[in-house]
Amino acid sequence: MLTEDHVREALRQVIDPDIGVNIVDLGLVEAIRIAPEGIYVDLIMTTPACPQSTYLSDESERVVRGAANGDARVSVTVLDSPFWEPARMSAAAKTIMGWPG
Amino acid sequence: MISVTLRRLPLLMAGALSLMTGIIAGEGRIGWPVGNADLALLHGPLMICGFFGTVIGLERAVALGKAWGFGAPLFTALGGAALIAGHPQAGALALSAGSLVFTAMSLAVILRQREVFTAILGLGGLAWAAGNLVWIFGGDAAPSVPFWAAFLVLTIAGERLELSRFLPPWRWRTPTLFPPLALLLAGLGLGSWPLFGLGLALLTLWSLINDVVRRTIRQAGLTRYVAICLLSGYAWALGAGLLMTGLVPGETGAFYDAALHALFVGFVFSMVYGHAPVILPAILRVAVPYRLVFYLPLAVLHASLGLRVAGDLLDIHAVRQWGGLGNAAAIALFIVTLLATVVSARKR
């Protein structure tokens, strides 16, 4: 049985190529919901002009589908809000980007 | 129902048509026996408005997810085609319409997210539209070139400022951005290449200090490749800015050629090379997995541009010509590399 943690772990494979850090640690994953009809992932972007939104959502869909062995319907949505802010980054991501510990 | 790939491919192909024809026009301009005198005059409009305008407009429309936004690349694609077909007025009008829709997209972004970086993206769109209007009313593309340069520089600067938020906060980050921007815009308003160049050089130094590449260069794979593209592009932008400080009004000689190509080929194409493996999948929904071979066209681009700029500065025409041909080869090699990567990824 796939759990939210499994999905979150799968999403760590999706790397933002401009930053080199996965979207979970960057704080781009807003919500994960597992329902009988499918797996739902909500992403947020840093801006509505983000050129990578489709790339990141397609990659997310691919890895979650892989984690679900193709058995479940997977839906990834890029939300209009909220927008990303630095406080959403994990401690690991901040360390990589040079934030003081 | 037609797939996303098939719906967007014609727009991208139209951008590619402008690119190819623009390159042929450019080669004719430096003396290779291709194209004709009329086509040579269209080198800048085709490369900047027809190619970059279409690709950046398509990228922005995909990101914004509004159907009307696709009007920007549609108009610029038609505009490029009209220029190629020998209808300069219709082409200029369509390209202007595309830049206005693009500016409207920038405004929509600003209304949704009021930040300094979205305002800079908006200024980029405005500069492009203003350059097109100058072109239409003046009938000559040369006075529009600084506006078109500002379009690309401000668009890239806005995107990089946005990403700088991943770095530790620094209270002077945004305030120190304003003087270079003010110089750049003053250069634009006053028609002064030296002011524009000084602004560009300072903006590049600001970027080198504040861009995430300082961190991402230590990573591996695609992230490092993107960082190397960016850093090498910044080096050319700095060179372009310094060269521009020595330009006088109306200058169109070898020094001008060196400054402009350092910016448009060295800086802008480096950005294109770095982001194509990410943007192409977003636009066409095709996989472009990172390959080490991506560095080959990048190396050819920089080497050939070095040759071209050396030819310009030493005033050795043959060296300039071979460098220019090398630039075209680097772009062709990059396209072939991307296509081969897409095809091999689909076979797997």
CSV table of C-alpha atoms in Angstrom, one decimal:
chain,number,residue,atom,x,y,z
A,1,MET,CA,0.0,0.0,0.0
A,2,LEU,CA,1.6,3.3,-1.1
A,3,THR,CA,1.7,6.0,1.6
A,4,GLU,CA,2.3,9.7,1.5
A,5,ASP,CA,5.8,9.1,2.7
A,6,HIS,CA,6.5,6.7,-0.2
A,7,VAL,CA,5.3,9.4,-2.7
A,8,ARG,CA,7.3,12.1,-1.0
A,9,GLU,CA,10.4,9.8,-1.1
A,10,ALA,CA,9.8,9.2,-4.8
A,11,LEU,CA,9.5,13.0,-5.4
A,12,ARG,CA,13.0,13.4,-4.0
A,13,GLN,CA,14.2,12.0,-7.4
A,14,VAL,CA,12.9,15.2,-9.1
A,15,ILE,CA,15.8,17.6,-9.2
A,16,ASP,CA,15.4,21.3,-10.0
A,17,PRO,CA,18.2,21.6,-12.6
A,18,ASP,CA,18.9,25.2,-11.9
A,19,ILE,CA,19.5,24.5,-8.2
A,20,GLY,CA,20.6,20.8,-8.1
A,21,VAL,CA,18.3,20.1,-5.2
A,22,ASN,CA,15.2,17.9,-5.1
A,23,ILE,CA,11.7,19.6,-5.1
A,24,VAL,CA,10.8,18.2,-1.7
A,25,ASP,CA,13.8,19.8,0.0
A,26,LEU,CA,13.3,23.0,-1.9
A,27,GLY,CA,9.7,23.1,-0.6
A,28,LEU,CA,7.9,23.0,-3.9
A,29,VAL,CA,5.6,20.1,-2.8
A,30,GLU,CA,2.5,21.7,-1.3
A,31,ALA,CA,0.4,18.6,-0.7
A,32,ILE,CA,0.2,14.9,-1.4
A,33,ARG,CA,-3.1,13.1,-1.2
A,34,ILE,CA,-3.8,9.4,-1.7
A,35,ALA,CA,-7.4,8.5,-2.5
A,36,PRO,CA,-9.1,5.4,-3.8
A,37,GLU,CA,-9.4,7.0,-7.3
A,38,GLY,CA,-5.7,8.0,-7.5
A,39,ILE,CA,-2.7,9.8,-6.2
A,40,TYR,CA,-2.8,13.6,-6.2
A,41,VAL,CA,0.3,15.9,-5.9
A,42,ASP,CA,0.1,19.6,-5.6
A,43,LEU,CA,3.2,21.6,-6.5
A,44,ILE,CA,3.9,25.3,-6.2
A,45,MET,CA,6.4,27.3,-8.2
A,46,THR,CA,8.6,30.3,-7.3
A,47,THR,CA,6.7,32.5,-9.8
A,48,PRO,CA,4.0,32.1,-12.5
A,49,ALA,CA,6.7,32.9,-15.0
A,50,CYS,CA,8.7,29.9,-13.9
A,51,PRO,CA,9.9,28.2,-17.2
A,52,GLN,CA,10.4,24.9,-15.4
A,53,SER,CA,6.9,24.3,-14.1
A,54,THR,CA,5.9,21.9,-16.8
A,55,TYR,CA,9.2,20.1,-16.6
A,56,LEU,CA,9.0,19.6,-12.8
A,57,SER,CA,5.3,18.6,-12.9
A,58,ASP,CA,6.0,16.1,-15.7
A,59,GLU,CA,9.0,14.6,-13.9
A,60,SER,CA,6.9,14.4,-10.7
A,61,GLU,CA,4.1,12.5,-12.5
A,62,ARG,CA,6.7,10.1,-13.9
A,63,VAL,CA,8.4,9.2,-10.7
A,64,VAL,CA,5.1,8.9,-8.7
A,65,ARG,CA,3.7,6.7,-11.5
A,66,GLY,CA,6.9,4.6,-11.2
A,67,ALA,CA,6.5,4.4,-7.4
A,68,ALA,CA,2.9,3.2,-7.9
A,69,ASN,CA,4.0,0.6,-10.5
A,70,GLY,CA,1.6,2.2,-12.9
A,71,ASP,CA,-1.3,0.8,-11.0
A,72,ALA,CA,-2.9,4.1,-9.9
A,73,ARG,CA,-4.1,7.3,-11.6
A,74,VAL,CA,-1.5,10.0,-10.9
A,75,SER,CA,-2.5,13.7,-11.1
A,76,VAL,CA,0.1,16.5,-10.5
A,77,THR,CA,-1.2,20.0,-10.3
A,78,VAL,CA,0.8,23.3,-10.3
A,79,LEU,CA,-1.1,25.6,-7.9
A,80,ASP,CA,-1.6,29.3,-8.6
A,81,SER,CA,-0.8,30.1,-5.0
A,82,PRO,CA,0.9,30.2,-2.6
A,83,PHE,CA,4.2,31.3,-4.1
A,84,TRP,CA,7.4,29.8,-2.8
A,85,GLU,CA,9.4,31.6,-0.2
A,86,PRO,CA,12.8,30.7,1.3
A,87,ALA,CA,11.4,29.6,4.6
A,88,ARG,CA,10.0,26.5,2.8
A,89,MET,CA,13.5,25.1,2.1
A,90,SER,CA,14.6,22.2,4.3
A,91,ALA,CA,17.7,22.5,6.5
A,92,ALA,CA,19.6,20.2,4.0
A,93,ALA,CA,18.7,22.4,1.1
A,94,LYS,CA,19.7,25.5,2.9
A,95,THR,CA,23.1,24.0,3.8
A,96,ILE,CA,23.7,23.1,0.1
A,97,MET,CA,22.9,26.7,-0.8
A,98,GLY,CA,25.3,28.1,1.8
A,99,TRP,CA,22.9,29.3,4.5
A,100,PRO,CA,24.5,29.5,7.9
A,101,GLY,CA,23.7,26.6,10.2
B,1,MET,CA,-7.4,15.5,-30.2
B,2,ILE,CA,-4.0,16.8,-31.3
B,3,SER,CA,-1.3,16.2,-28.7
B,4,VAL,CA,0.4,19.1,-27.0
B,5,THR,CA,3.6,18.2,-28.9
B,6,LEU,CA,1.9,18.5,-32.3
B,7,ARG,CA,0.1,21.7,-31.3
B,8,ARG,CA,3.3,23.5,-30.2
B,9,LEU,CA,5.7,22.0,-32.7
B,10,PRO,CA,4.7,24.3,-35.6
B,11,LEU,CA,5.4,27.4,-33.4
B,12,LEU,CA,8.8,26.0,-32.4
B,13,MET,CA,9.6,25.1,-36.1
B,14,ALA,CA,8.6,28.6,-37.1
B,15,GLY,CA,11.1,29.9,-34.6
B,16,ALA,CA,13.7,27.5,-36.0
B,17,LEU,CA,12.9,28.8,-39.5
B,18,SER,CA,13.7,32.4,-38.3
B,19,LEU,CA,16.9,31.0,-36.7
B,20,MET,CA,18.1,29.2,-39.8
B,21,THR,CA,17.3,32.1,-42.1
B,22,GLY,CA,18.7,34.6,-39.7
B,23,ILE,CA,22.0,32.6,-39.5
B,24,ILE,CA,22.2,32.5,-43.4
B,25,ALA,CA,21.5,36.3,-43.4
B,26,GLY,CA,24.3,36.8,-40.9
B,27,GLU,CA,26.8,34.7,-42.8
B,28,GLY,CA,25.9,36.7,-45.9
B,29,ARG,CA,26.5,39.9,-43.9
B,30,ILE,CA,30.1,38.8,-43.1
B,31,GLY,CA,30.9,38.0,-46.7
B,32,TRP,CA,30.0,34.3,-47.2
B,33,PRO,CA,28.3,33.8,-50.6
B,34,VAL,CA,24.8,33.0,-49.2
B,35,GLY,CA,21.5,34.9,-49.2
B,36,ASN,CA,21.2,38.4,-50.7
B,37,ALA,CA,21.5,42.1,-49.6
B,38,ASP,CA,17.8,42.3,-48.6
B,39,LEU,CA,18.1,39.2,-46.4
B,40,ALA,CA,21.3,40.4,-44.8
B,41,LEU,CA,19.4,43.4,-43.5
B,42,LEU,CA,17.0,41.1,-41.7
B,43,HIS,CA,19.7,39.2,-39.7
B,44,GLY,CA,19.0,41.1,-36.4
B,45,PRO,CA,15.1,41.1,-36.6
B,46,LEU,CA,15.0,37.4,-37.5
B,47,MET,CA,17.4,36.3,-34.8
B,48,ILE,CA,16.1,38.4,-32.0
B,49,CYS,CA,12.4,38.9,-32.7
B,50,GLY,CA,11.7,35.9,-34.9
B,51,PHE,CA,13.8,33.3,-33.1
B,52,PHE,CA,14.3,34.5,-29.5
B,53,GLY,CA,11.0,36.2,-29.4
B,54,THR,CA,9.1,33.1,-30.5
B,55,VAL,CA,11.0,30.7,-28.2
B,56,ILE,CA,10.8,33.0,-25.1
B,57,GLY,CA,7.2,33.8,-25.8
B,58,LEU,CA,6.4,30.1,-26.1
B,59,GLU,CA,8.2,29.4,-22.9
B,60,ARG,CA,6.4,32.2,-21.1
B,61,ALA,CA,3.0,31.1,-22.5
B,62,VAL,CA,3.5,27.5,-21.4
B,63,ALA,CA,4.5,28.7,-17.9
B,64,LEU,CA,1.6,31.0,-17.5
B,65,GLY,CA,-0.9,28.5,-18.8
B,66,LYS,CA,-3.2,31.0,-20.5
B,67,ALA,CA,-4.4,30.3,-24.0
B,68,TRP,CA,-4.2,34.0,-25.0
B,69,GLY,CA,-0.5,34.0,-24.1
B,70,PHE,CA,0.2,31.7,-27.1
B,71,GLY,CA,-0.7,34.7,-29.2
B,72,ALA,CA,2.8,36.1,-28.6
B,73,PRO,CA,4.7,33.2,-30.2
B,74,LEU,CA,2.0,32.9,-32.9
B,75,PHE,CA,2.4,36.5,-34.0
B,76,THR,CA,6.2,36.4,-33.9
B,77,ALA,CA,6.2,33.1,-35.8
B,78,LEU,CA,4.0,34.7,-38.5
B,79,GLY,CA,6.2,37.9,-38.4
B,80,GLY,CA,9.4,35.9,-39.0
B,81,ALA,CA,7.7,34.1,-41.8
B,82,ALA,CA,6.5,37.3,-43.4
B,83,LEU,CA,10.0,38.8,-43.2
B,84,ILE,CA,11.4,35.8,-44.9
B,85,ALA,CA,8.7,35.9,-47.6
B,86,GLY,CA,9.7,39.4,-48.4
B,87,HIS,CA,7.0,41.4,-46.6
B,88,PRO,CA,9.0,43.6,-44.2
B,89,GLN,CA,6.1,45.9,-43.1
B,90,ALA,CA,3.7,43.0,-42.4
B,91,GLY,CA,6.5,41.1,-40.6
B,92,ALA,CA,7.4,44.1,-38.4
B,93,LEU,CA,3.7,44.6,-37.5
B,94,ALA,CA,3.2,41.0,-36.6
B,95,LEU,CA,6.4,40.9,-34.6
B,96,SER,CA,5.3,44.0,-32.7
B,97,ALA,CA,1.9,42.5,-32.0
B,98,GLY,CA,3.7,39.4,-30.6
B,99,SER,CA,5.9,41.6,-28.4
B,100,LEU,CA,2.8,43.4,-27.1
B,101,VAL,CA,1.1,40.2,-26.2
B,102,PHE,CA,4.4,39.2,-24.5
B,103,THR,CA,4.3,42.4,-22.5
B,104,ALA,CA,0.7,41.7,-21.5
B,105,MET,CA,1.9,38.3,-20.2
B,106,SER,CA,4.6,40.1,-18.2
B,107,LEU,CA,1.9,42.4,-16.8
B,108,ALA,CA,-0.2,39.4,-15.8
B,109,VAL,CA,2.7,38.0,-13.9
B,110,ILE,CA,3.4,41.3,-12.1
B,111,LEU,CA,-0.3,41.5,-11.1
B,112,ARG,CA,-0.1,38.0,-9.6
B,113,GLN,CA,3.3,38.5,-7.9
B,114,ARG,CA,4.4,42.0,-7.2
B,115,GLU,CA,8.2,41.5,-6.8
B,116,VAL,CA,11.2,43.3,-8.1
B,117,PHE,CA,12.1,40.4,-10.4
B,118,THR,CA,8.7,40.3,-12.0
B,119,ALA,CA,9.0,44.1,-12.6
B,120,ILE,CA,12.4,43.5,-14.3
B,121,LEU,CA,10.8,40.7,-16.5
B,122,GLY,CA,8.1,43.3,-17.4
B,123,LEU,CA,10.7,45.9,-18.3
B,124,GLY,CA,12.3,43.3,-20.6
B,125,GLY,CA,9.0,42.9,-22.4
B,126,LEU,CA,8.5,46.7,-22.6
B,127,ALA,CA,12.0,47.2,-24.1
B,128,TRP,CA,11.3,44.6,-26.8
B,129,ALA,CA,7.9,46.2,-27.7
B,130,ALA,CA,9.5,49.7,-27.7
B,131,GLY,CA,12.4,48.5,-29.9
B,132,ASN,CA,9.8,47.1,-32.4
B,133,LEU,CA,7.9,50.4,-32.5
B,134,VAL,CA,11.2,52.3,-33.1
B,135,TRP,CA,11.9,49.9,-35.9
B,136,ILE,CA,8.4,50.3,-37.5
B,137,PHE,CA,8.4,54.1,-37.3
B,138,GLY,CA,12.1,54.6,-38.2
B,139,GLY,CA,12.2,51.9,-40.9
B,140,ASP,CA,15.7,50.9,-39.8
B,141,ALA,CA,16.5,48.1,-37.4
B,142,ALA,CA,19.8,49.6,-36.1
B,143,PRO,CA,18.3,52.1,-33.5
B,144,SER,CA,16.2,49.2,-32.1
B,145,VAL,CA,19.2,47.0,-31.3
B,146,PRO,CA,19.9,48.4,-27.8
B,147,PHE,CA,16.1,47.9,-27.0
B,148,TRP,CA,16.3,44.3,-28.3
B,149,ALA,CA,19.5,43.7,-26.3
B,150,ALA,CA,17.7,45.1,-23.2
B,151,PHE,CA,14.8,42.7,-23.8
B,152,LEU,CA,17.1,39.7,-23.6
B,153,VAL,CA,19.3,41.0,-20.8
B,154,LEU,CA,16.4,42.1,-18.6
B,155,THR,CA,14.5,38.8,-19.1
B,156,ILE,CA,17.6,36.8,-18.1
B,157,ALA,CA,18.4,39.2,-15.2
B,158,GLY,CA,14.8,38.9,-13.9
B,159,GLU,CA,14.9,35.1,-14.0
B,160,ARG,CA,18.3,35.0,-12.3
B,161,LEU,CA,17.2,37.5,-9.6
B,162,GLU,CA,14.2,35.2,-8.9
B,163,LEU,CA,16.5,32.2,-8.3
B,164,SER,CA,18.9,34.2,-6.1
B,165,ARG,CA,16.2,33.9,-3.4
B,166,PHE,CA,17.5,30.4,-2.8
B,167,LEU,CA,20.8,31.9,-1.5
B,168,PRO,CA,21.2,33.2,2.1
B,169,PRO,CA,19.4,36.5,2.4
B,170,TRP,CA,21.6,39.6,1.9
B,171,ARG,CA,20.0,43.0,2.6
B,172,TRP,CA,21.9,44.8,-0.2
B,173,ARG,CA,21.1,42.2,-2.9
B,174,THR,CA,18.2,44.2,-4.5
B,175,PRO,CA,19.5,47.7,-3.7
B,176,THR,CA,22.8,47.0,-5.4
B,177,LEU,CA,20.9,45.8,-8.5
B,178,PHE,CA,19.3,49.2,-9.1
B,179,PRO,CA,22.4,51.3,-10.1
B,180,PRO,CA,23.4,48.9,-12.9
B,181,LEU,CA,19.8,48.7,-14.1
B,182,ALA,CA,19.5,52.5,-14.0
B,183,LEU,CA,22.7,52.9,-16.1
B,184,LEU,CA,21.4,50.3,-18.6
B,185,LEU,CA,18.0,52.0,-18.9
B,186,ALA,CA,19.6,55.5,-19.1
B,187,GLY,CA,21.8,54.2,-21.9
B,188,LEU,CA,18.7,53.0,-23.6
B,189,GLY,CA,16.8,56.3,-23.2
B,190,LEU,CA,19.7,58.5,-24.2
B,191,GLY,CA,20.9,56.3,-27.0
B,192,SER,CA,24.3,55.9,-25.4
B,193,TRP,CA,26.1,52.6,-25.9
B,194,PRO,CA,28.8,53.5,-23.3
B,195,LEU,CA,26.1,54.0,-20.5
B,196,PHE,CA,24.3,50.8,-21.7
B,197,GLY,CA,27.6,48.9,-21.7
B,198,LEU,CA,28.6,50.2,-18.3
B,199,GLY,CA,25.2,49.1,-16.9
B,200,LEU,CA,25.6,45.7,-18.6
B,201,ALA,CA,29.1,45.2,-17.2
B,202,LEU,CA,28.0,46.1,-13.7
B,203,LEU,CA,24.9,44.0,-14.0
B,204,THR,CA,27.0,41.0,-14.9
B,205,LEU,CA,29.3,41.6,-11.9
B,206,TRP,CA,26.2,41.8,-9.7
B,207,SER,CA,25.0,38.5,-11.2
B,208,LEU,CA,28.4,36.8,-10.6
B,209,ILE,CA,28.1,37.7,-7.0
B,210,ASN,CA,24.4,37.0,-6.5
B,211,ASP,CA,23.6,34.1,-8.9
B,212,VAL,CA,23.1,30.6,-7.6
B,213,VAL,CA,25.8,29.3,-10.0
B,214,ARG,CA,28.3,30.1,-7.3
B,215,ARG,CA,26.8,27.1,-5.5
B,216,THR,CA,25.5,24.9,-8.3
B,217,ILE,CA,28.8,24.8,-10.1
B,218,ARG,CA,29.9,22.3,-7.4
B,219,GLN,CA,27.1,19.9,-8.3
B,220,ALA,CA,27.1,17.3,-11.0
B,221,GLY,CA,25.3,16.4,-14.3
B,222,LEU,CA,22.8,18.7,-15.7
B,223,THR,CA,23.0,21.2,-12.9
B,224,ARG,CA,26.8,21.7,-13.4
B,225,TYR,CA,26.3,21.9,-17.2
B,226,VAL,CA,23.7,24.7,-16.7
B,227,ALA,CA,26.0,26.5,-14.3
B,228,ILE,CA,29.0,26.3,-16.8
B,229,CYS,CA,26.7,27.6,-19.5
B,230,LEU,CA,25.7,30.5,-17.3
B,231,LEU,CA,29.2,31.3,-16.1
B,232,SER,CA,30.7,31.2,-19.6
B,233,GLY,CA,27.8,33.4,-20.7
B,234,TYR,CA,28.4,35.9,-18.0
B,235,ALA,CA,32.1,36.1,-19.1
B,236,TRP,CA,30.9,37.1,-22.6
B,237,ALA,CA,28.3,39.6,-21.2
B,238,LEU,CA,31.1,41.3,-19.2
B,239,GLY,CA,33.2,41.5,-22.3
B,240,ALA,CA,30.3,42.8,-24.3
B,241,GLY,CA,29.6,45.5,-21.7
B,242,LEU,CA,33.2,46.6,-21.7
B,243,LEU,CA,33.4,46.7,-25.5
B,244,MET,CA,30.2,48.8,-25.6
B,245,THR,CA,31.7,51.4,-23.4
B,246,GLY,CA,34.0,52.2,-26.3
B,247,LEU,CA,31.3,52.5,-29.0
B,248,VAL,CA,30.3,55.9,-30.4
B,249,PRO,CA,26.8,56.7,-31.7
B,250,GLY,CA,26.1,55.2,-35.1
B,251,GLU,CA,29.2,53.0,-35.1
B,252,THR,CA,28.6,49.8,-37.1
B,253,GLY,CA,32.2,48.6,-37.7
B,254,ALA,CA,34.2,45.7,-36.4
B,255,PHE,CA,34.2,46.9,-32.7
B,256,TYR,CA,30.4,47.0,-32.9
B,257,ASP,CA,30.2,43.5,-34.4
B,258,ALA,CA,32.4,42.2,-31.5
B,259,ALA,CA,30.3,43.8,-28.8
B,260,LEU,CA,27.0,42.7,-30.2
B,261,HIS,CA,28.0,39.1,-30.9
B,262,ALA,CA,29.7,38.8,-27.5
B,263,LEU,CA,26.3,39.6,-26.1
B,264,PHE,CA,23.9,37.9,-28.4
B,265,VAL,CA,26.0,34.8,-29.2
B,266,GLY,CA,28.2,34.5,-26.2
B,267,PHE,CA,25.8,35.5,-23.5
B,268,VAL,CA,22.3,34.7,-24.9
B,269,PHE,CA,23.1,31.5,-26.7
B,270,SER,CA,25.0,30.2,-23.7
B,271,MET,CA,21.7,30.7,-21.7
B,272,VAL,CA,19.8,28.9,-24.5
B,273,TYR,CA,22.3,26.0,-24.5
B,274,GLY,CA,22.0,25.7,-20.7
B,275,HIS,CA,18.2,25.8,-20.6
B,276,ALA,CA,17.2,23.9,-23.7
B,277,PRO,CA,17.4,20.4,-22.0
B,278,VAL,CA,14.8,21.7,-19.5
B,279,ILE,CA,12.7,24.0,-21.7
B,280,LEU,CA,12.3,21.6,-24.6
B,281,PRO,CA,10.7,18.9,-22.5
B,282,ALA,CA,8.4,21.6,-21.0
B,283,ILE,CA,7.3,22.9,-24.4
B,284,LEU,CA,7.1,19.7,-26.4
B,285,ARG,CA,6.7,17.1,-23.7
B,286,VAL,CA,9.7,15.1,-25.0
B,287,ALA,CA,12.5,13.8,-22.8
B,288,VAL,CA,15.9,15.4,-23.2
B,289,PRO,CA,18.1,13.5,-20.7
B,290,TYR,CA,21.4,15.1,-19.9
B,291,ARG,CA,24.4,13.8,-21.9
B,292,LEU,CA,28.1,14.7,-21.5
B,293,VAL,CA,28.2,15.5,-25.2
B,294,PHE,CA,26.2,18.7,-24.6
B,295,TYR,CA,29.5,20.3,-23.7
B,296,LEU,CA,30.8,19.8,-27.3
B,297,PRO,CA,28.6,22.4,-29.1
B,298,LEU,CA,29.1,24.8,-26.1
B,299,ALA,CA,32.9,24.5,-26.6
B,300,VAL,CA,32.6,25.0,-30.4
B,301,LEU,CA,30.4,28.1,-29.7
B,302,HIS,CA,32.9,29.7,-27.4
B,303,ALA,CA,35.9,28.8,-29.5
B,304,SER,CA,34.4,30.1,-32.7
B,305,LEU,CA,33.1,33.3,-31.0
B,306,GLY,CA,36.6,33.8,-29.6
B,307,LEU,CA,37.9,33.6,-33.2
B,308,ARG,CA,35.2,36.0,-34.4
B,309,VAL,CA,35.8,38.6,-31.7
B,310,ALA,CA,39.6,38.3,-32.2
B,311,GLY,CA,39.1,38.8,-36.0
B,312,ASP,CA,37.0,41.9,-35.2
B,313,LEU,CA,39.4,43.4,-32.7
B,314,LEU,CA,42.5,42.7,-34.8
B,315,ASP,CA,40.5,43.7,-38.0
B,316,ILE,CA,41.4,40.5,-39.8
B,317,HIS,CA,38.4,39.9,-42.0
B,318,ALA,CA,39.1,36.2,-42.8
B,319,VAL,CA,39.4,35.4,-39.1
B,320,ARG,CA,36.0,37.1,-38.4
B,321,GLN,CA,34.4,35.2,-41.3
B,322,TRP,CA,35.7,31.8,-40.1
B,323,GLY,CA,34.6,32.6,-36.6
B,324,GLY,CA,31.1,33.5,-37.8
B,325,LEU,CA,30.9,30.3,-39.8
B,326,GLY,CA,32.0,28.5,-36.6
B,327,ASN,CA,29.2,30.2,-34.7
B,328,ALA,CA,26.7,28.8,-37.2
B,329,ALA,CA,28.3,25.3,-37.0
B,330,ALA,CA,28.0,25.4,-33.2
B,331,ILE,CA,24.3,26.2,-33.4
B,332,ALA,CA,23.7,23.5,-36.0
B,333,LEU,CA,25.8,21.0,-33.9
B,334,PHE,CA,23.7,21.9,-30.8
B,335,ILE,CA,20.4,21.3,-32.6
B,336,VAL,CA,21.7,17.9,-34.0
B,337,THR,CA,22.9,16.9,-30.5
B,338,LEU,CA,19.5,17.7,-29.0
B,339,LEU,CA,17.6,15.9,-31.7
B,340,ALA,CA,19.8,12.8,-31.4
B,341,THR,CA,19.3,12.9,-27.6
B,342,VAL,CA,15.5,13.1,-28.0
B,343,VAL,CA,15.4,10.3,-30.6
B,344,SER,CA,17.7,8.0,-28.5
B,345,ALA,CA,15.6,8.7,-25.4
B,346,ARG,CA,12.4,7.7,-27.2
B,347,LYS,CA,13.9,4.4,-28.5
B,348,ARG,CA,14.6,3.4,-24.9
